[in-house]
Coordinates of C-alpha atoms in Angstrom, one line a residue:
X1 CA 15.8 31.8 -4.9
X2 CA 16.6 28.5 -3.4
X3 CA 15.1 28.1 0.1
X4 CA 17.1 27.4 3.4
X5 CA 15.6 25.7 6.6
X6 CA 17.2 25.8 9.7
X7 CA 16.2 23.6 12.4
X8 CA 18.4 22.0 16.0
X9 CA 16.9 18.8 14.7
X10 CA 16.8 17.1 11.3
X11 CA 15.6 13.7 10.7
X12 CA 16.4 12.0 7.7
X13 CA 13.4 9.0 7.0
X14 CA 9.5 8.9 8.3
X15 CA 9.7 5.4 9.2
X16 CA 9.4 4.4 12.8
X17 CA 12.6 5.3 14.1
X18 CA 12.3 8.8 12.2
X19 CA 9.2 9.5 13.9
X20 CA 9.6 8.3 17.1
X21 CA 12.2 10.3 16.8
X22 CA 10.2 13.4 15.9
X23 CA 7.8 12.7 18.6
X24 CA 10.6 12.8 21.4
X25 CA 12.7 15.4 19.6
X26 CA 9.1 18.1 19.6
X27 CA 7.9 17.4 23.0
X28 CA 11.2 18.2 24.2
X29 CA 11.3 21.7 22.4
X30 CA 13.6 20.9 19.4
X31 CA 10.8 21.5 17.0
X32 CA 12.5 19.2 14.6
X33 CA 12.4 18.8 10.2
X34 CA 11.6 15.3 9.3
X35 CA 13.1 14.8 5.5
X36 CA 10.8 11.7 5.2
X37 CA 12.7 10.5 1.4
X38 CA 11.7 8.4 -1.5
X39 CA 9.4 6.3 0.8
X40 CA 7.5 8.1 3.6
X41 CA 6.8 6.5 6.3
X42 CA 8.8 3.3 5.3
X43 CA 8.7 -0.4 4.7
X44 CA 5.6 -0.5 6.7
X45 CA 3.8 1.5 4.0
X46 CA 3.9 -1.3 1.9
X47 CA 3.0 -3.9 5.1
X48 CA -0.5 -5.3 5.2
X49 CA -1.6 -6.6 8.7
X50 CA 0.5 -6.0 11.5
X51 CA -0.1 -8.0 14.5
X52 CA 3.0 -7.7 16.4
X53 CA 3.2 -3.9 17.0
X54 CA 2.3 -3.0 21.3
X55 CA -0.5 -1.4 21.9
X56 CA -3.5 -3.1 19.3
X57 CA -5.1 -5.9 19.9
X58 CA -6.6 -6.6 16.5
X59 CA -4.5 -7.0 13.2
X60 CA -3.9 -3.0 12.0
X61 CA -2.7 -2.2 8.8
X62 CA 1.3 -1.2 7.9
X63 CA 0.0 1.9 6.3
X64 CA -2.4 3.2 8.8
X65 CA -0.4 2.3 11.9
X66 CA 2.3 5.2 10.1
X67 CA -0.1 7.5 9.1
X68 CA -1.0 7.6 13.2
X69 CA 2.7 8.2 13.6
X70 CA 3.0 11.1 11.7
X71 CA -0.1 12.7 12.6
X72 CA 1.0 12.4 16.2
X73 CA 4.7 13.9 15.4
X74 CA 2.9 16.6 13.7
X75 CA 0.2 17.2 16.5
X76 CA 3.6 18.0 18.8
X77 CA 5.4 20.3 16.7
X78 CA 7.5 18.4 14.2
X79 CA 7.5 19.8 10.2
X80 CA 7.3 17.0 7.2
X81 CA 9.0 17.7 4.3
X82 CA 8.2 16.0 0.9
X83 CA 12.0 16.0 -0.3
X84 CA 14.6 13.7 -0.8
X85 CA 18.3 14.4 0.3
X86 CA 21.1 13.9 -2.4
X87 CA 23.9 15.6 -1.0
X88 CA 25.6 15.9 3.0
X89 CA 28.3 17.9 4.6
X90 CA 29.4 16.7 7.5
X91 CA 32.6 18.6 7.6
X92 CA 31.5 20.9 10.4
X93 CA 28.3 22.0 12.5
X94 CA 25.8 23.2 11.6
X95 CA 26.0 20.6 8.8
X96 CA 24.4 21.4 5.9
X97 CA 22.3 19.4 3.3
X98 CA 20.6 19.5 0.6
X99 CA 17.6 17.9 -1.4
X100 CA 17.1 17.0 -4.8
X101 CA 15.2 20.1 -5.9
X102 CA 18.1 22.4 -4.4
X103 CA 16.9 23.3 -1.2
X104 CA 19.1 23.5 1.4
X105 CA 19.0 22.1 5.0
X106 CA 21.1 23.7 8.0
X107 CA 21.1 21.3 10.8
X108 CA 22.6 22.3 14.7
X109 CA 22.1 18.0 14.7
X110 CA 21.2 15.2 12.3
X111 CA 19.3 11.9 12.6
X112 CA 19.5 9.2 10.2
X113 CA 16.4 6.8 9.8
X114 CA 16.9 5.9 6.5
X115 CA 16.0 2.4 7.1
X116 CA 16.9 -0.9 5.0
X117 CA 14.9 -2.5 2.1
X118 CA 15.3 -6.4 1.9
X119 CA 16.7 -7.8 -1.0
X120 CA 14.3 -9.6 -3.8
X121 CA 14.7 -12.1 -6.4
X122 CA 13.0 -9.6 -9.3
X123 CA 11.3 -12.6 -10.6
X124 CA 7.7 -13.0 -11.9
X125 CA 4.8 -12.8 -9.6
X126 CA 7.7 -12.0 -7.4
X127 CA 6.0 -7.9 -6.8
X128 CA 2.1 -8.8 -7.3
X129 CA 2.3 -11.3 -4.6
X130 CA 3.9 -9.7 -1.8
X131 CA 1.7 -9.3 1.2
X132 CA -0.2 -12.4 -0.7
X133 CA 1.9 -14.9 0.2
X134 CA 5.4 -13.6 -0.6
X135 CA 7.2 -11.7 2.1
X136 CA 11.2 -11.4 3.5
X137 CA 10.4 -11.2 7.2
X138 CA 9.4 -14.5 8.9
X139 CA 9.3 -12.3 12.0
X140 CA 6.8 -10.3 10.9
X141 CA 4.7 -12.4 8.7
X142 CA 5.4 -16.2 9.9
X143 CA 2.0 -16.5 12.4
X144 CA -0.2 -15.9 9.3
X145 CA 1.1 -19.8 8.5
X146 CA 0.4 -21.5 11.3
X147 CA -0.2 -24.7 9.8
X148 CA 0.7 -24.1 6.4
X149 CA 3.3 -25.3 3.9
X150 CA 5.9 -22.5 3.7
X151 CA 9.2 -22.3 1.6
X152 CA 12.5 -20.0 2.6
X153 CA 14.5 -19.0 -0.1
X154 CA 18.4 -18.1 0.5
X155 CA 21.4 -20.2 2.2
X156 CA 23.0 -17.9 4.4
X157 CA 22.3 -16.9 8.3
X158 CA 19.4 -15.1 7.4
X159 CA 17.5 -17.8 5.5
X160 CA 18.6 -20.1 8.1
X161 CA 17.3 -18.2 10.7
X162 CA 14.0 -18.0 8.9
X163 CA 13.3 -21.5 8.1
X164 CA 14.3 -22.5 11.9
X165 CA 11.9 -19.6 13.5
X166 CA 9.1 -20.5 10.9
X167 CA 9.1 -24.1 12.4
X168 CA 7.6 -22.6 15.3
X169 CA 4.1 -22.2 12.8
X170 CA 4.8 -24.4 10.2
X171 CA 5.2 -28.4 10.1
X172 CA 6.6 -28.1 6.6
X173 CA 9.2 -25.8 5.9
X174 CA 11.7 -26.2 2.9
X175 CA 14.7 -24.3 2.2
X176 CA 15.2 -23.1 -1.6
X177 CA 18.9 -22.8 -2.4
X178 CA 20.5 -22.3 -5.8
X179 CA 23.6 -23.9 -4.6
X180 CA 24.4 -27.2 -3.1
X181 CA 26.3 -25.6 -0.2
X182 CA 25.0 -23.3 2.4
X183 CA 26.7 -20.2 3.6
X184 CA 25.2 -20.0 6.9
X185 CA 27.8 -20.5 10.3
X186 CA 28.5 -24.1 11.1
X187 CA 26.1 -24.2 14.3
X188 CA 23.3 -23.1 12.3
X189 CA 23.8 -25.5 9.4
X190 CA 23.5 -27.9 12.2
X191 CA 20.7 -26.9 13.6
X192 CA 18.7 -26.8 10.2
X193 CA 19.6 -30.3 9.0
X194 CA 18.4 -32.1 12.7
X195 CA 15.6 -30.1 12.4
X196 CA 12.8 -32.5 11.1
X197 CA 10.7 -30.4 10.0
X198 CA 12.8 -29.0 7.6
X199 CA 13.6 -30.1 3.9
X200 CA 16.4 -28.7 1.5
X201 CA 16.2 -28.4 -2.4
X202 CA 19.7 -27.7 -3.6
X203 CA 20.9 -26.3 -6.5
X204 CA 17.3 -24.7 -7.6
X205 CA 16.5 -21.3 -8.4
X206 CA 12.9 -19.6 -8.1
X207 CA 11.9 -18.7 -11.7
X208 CA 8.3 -17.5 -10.8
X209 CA 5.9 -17.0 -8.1
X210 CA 2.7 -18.7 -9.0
X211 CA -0.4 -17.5 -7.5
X212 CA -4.1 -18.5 -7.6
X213 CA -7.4 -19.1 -6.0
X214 CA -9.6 -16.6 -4.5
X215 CA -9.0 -14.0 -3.0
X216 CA -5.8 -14.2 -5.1
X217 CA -2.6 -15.9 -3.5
X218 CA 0.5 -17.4 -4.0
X219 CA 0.0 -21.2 -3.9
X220 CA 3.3 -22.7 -5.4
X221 CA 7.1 -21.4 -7.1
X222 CA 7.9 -22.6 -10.3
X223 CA 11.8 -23.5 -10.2
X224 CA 15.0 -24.3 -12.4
X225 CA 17.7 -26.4 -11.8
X226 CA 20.8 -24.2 -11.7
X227 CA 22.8 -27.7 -12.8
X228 CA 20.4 -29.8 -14.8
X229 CA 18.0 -26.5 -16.5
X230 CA 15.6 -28.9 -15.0
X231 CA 11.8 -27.3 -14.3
X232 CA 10.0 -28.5 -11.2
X233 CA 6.9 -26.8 -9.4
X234 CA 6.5 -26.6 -5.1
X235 CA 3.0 -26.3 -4.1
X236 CA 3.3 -23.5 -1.2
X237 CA 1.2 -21.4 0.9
X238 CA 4.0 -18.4 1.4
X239 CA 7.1 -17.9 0.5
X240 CA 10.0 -16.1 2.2
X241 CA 12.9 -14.5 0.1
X242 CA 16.1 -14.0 2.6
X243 CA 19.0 -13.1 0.6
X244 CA 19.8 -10.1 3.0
X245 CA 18.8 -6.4 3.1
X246 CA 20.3 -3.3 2.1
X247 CA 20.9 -0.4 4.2
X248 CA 20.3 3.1 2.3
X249 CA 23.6 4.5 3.1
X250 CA 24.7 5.3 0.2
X251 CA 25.2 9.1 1.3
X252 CA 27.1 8.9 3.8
X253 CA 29.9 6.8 2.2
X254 CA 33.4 7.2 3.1
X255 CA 31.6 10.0 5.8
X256 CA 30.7 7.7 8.4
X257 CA 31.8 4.0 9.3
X258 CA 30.0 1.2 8.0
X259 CA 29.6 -2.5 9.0
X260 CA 27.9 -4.4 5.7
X261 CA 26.9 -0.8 4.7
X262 CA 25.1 -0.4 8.0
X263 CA 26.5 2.7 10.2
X264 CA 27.9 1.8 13.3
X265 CA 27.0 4.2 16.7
X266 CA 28.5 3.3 20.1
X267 CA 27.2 0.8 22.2
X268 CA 23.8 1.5 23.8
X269 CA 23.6 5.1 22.5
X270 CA 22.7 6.6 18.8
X271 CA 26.1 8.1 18.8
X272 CA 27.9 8.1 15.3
X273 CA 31.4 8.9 15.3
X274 CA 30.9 12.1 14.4
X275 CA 29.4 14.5 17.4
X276 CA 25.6 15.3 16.6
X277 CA 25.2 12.9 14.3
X278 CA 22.9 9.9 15.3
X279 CA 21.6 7.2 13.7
X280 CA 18.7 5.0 14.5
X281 CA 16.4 1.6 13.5
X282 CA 17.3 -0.7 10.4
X283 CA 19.6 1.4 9.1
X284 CA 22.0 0.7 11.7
X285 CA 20.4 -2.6 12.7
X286 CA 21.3 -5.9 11.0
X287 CA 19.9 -8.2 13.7
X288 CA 16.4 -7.2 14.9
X289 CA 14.6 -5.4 11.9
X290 CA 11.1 -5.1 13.8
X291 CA 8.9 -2.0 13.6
X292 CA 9.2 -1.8 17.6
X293 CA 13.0 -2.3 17.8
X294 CA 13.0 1.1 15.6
X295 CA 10.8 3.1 17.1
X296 CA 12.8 2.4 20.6
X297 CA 16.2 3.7 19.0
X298 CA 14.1 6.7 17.7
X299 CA 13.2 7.5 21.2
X300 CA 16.9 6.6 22.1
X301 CA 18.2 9.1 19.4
X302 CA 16.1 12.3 20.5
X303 CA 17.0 11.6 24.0
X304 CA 20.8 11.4 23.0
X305 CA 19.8 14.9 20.8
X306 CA 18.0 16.9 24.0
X307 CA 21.7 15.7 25.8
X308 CA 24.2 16.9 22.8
X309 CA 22.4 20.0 22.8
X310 CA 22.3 20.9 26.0
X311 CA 25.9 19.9 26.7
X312 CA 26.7 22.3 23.4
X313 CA 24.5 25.0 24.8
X314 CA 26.4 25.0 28.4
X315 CA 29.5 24.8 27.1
X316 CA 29.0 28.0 24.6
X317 CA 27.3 29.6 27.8
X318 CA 30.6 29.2 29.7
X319 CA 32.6 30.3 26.5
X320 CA 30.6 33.4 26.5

């Protein structure tokens, strides 16, 4: 018989927007199902050291700072379950949803915290190196550089973006692009060429992350000319892929609006078009993408739950 669960709560993702979110949403009564998907606890799970998260001095790692998360949302009330949703009506409340071994999920409100996963080249070395040297968040990972010889690879805003904040820890910074145009805006084209710490190699293409020395790291990309066929190697002490991200929203397609794939809410709330349907951290955020950023729209979406909920209750009160 397949098994039901109805909660006032349901939290789709165990990053840390979901969680935050679960913390909020249990302290406040809602005793609230966190469906944490295909990768608990999210992209930090497969972060090494973390050094710009509030609250820790020292350098913590991705995996344990999540771990603490969950234990804490679980500590307060909130349920984990291992499942993965494949299927979402949003027709009418209670919406109803189901995961991938058939059980079904009956929720008075829903919070999405599926999250984003960057974009990467799928080339060789490309997987063993990350958290060695290879990363796609100069954000998160640029201070480990200070000093260093880094390479950005992409040519749009957000590998733009990356080789200009990356100046701020490197003296050498050089933009891989396999064409010999950028597609960033105009005014940060501009900003990239006067930059003088900041070279361009148009028109190659990374064919291999090359790592070395001991402990193990990446210490140069071996490219191709995308013209020529031309083979050329960069010596380089980490390397940034930025060809974008992509929001897991695949679900809710044609169910809720989308900018770039990422669902839209209404300025300075979680609100999704849809009443009781909230959305919160990367996978509604194409600017900020930081662990903290997150965690504050998680806490933003439970407090917009407790409201919905309580508006809902009053109103069926006064019905009665």
């Amino acid at each position: 018989m397949t098994a039901t669960h109805s909660t006032r709560m349901l939290i789709l993702g165990s990053g840390p927007a979901g969680l935050s979110a679960a913390i909020y949403g249990a302290r406040a009564g809602l005793a609230p199902i966190v469906v944490q998907g295909m990768q608990p606890g999210g992209q930090l799970t497969i972060t090494t050291d973390v050094e710009n998260y509030p609250g820790f001095k020292d350098v913590i790692q991705g995996p344990w700072l999540m771990e603490q998360m969950q234990a804490q949302a679980e500590h307060v009330g909130a349920q984990m379950m291992y499942d993965q949703i494949v299927d979402v009506d949003l027709s009418q409340r209670p919406f109803r949803l189901t995961g991938d071994g058939g059980v079904v999920y009956v929720a008075d409100t829903l919070v999405i915290c599926t999250g984003a996963q960057a974009k990467w080249l799928g080339v060789e070395g490309e997987e063993h190196l990350q958290g060695k040297g290879v990363s796609a968040c100069a954000t998160c990972d640029g201070f480990f550089y200070r000093g260093k010889k880094v390479v950005v690879i992409g040519g749009g805003n957000t590998a733009v973006e990356e080789a200009l904040y990356l100046t701020n820890h490197s003296h050498d910074v050089t933009l891989i692009h396999r064409r010999d145009t950028l597609r960033a805006e105009k005014i940060l084209q501009e900003r990239l060429h006067a930059h003088p710490n900041i070279k361009v190699l148009w028109n190659k293409a990374v064919d291999k992350f090359v790592g070395g020395g001991t402990p193990e790291g990446l210490v140069g990309v071996d490219l191709i000319d995308t013209v020529t066929g031309e083979k050329s190697h960069e010596p380089t002490d980490g390397g940034f892929v930025a060809i974008g991200h992509h929001p897991a929203t695949e679900l809710f397609t044609g169910k809720l609006p989308t900018d770039e794939g990422y669902l839209l809410v209404e300025k300075g709330t979680t609100r999704t078009s849809i009443p009781g349907v909230f959305a919160a951290g990367d996978v509604t955020d194409k600017i900020y993408r930081q662990a903290v950023t997150a965690a504050g729209m998680g806490c933003m979406a439970a407090l917009d739950v407790e409201k919905f909920l309580a508006e809902a209750d009053f109103e069926a009160m006064v019905e009665a």
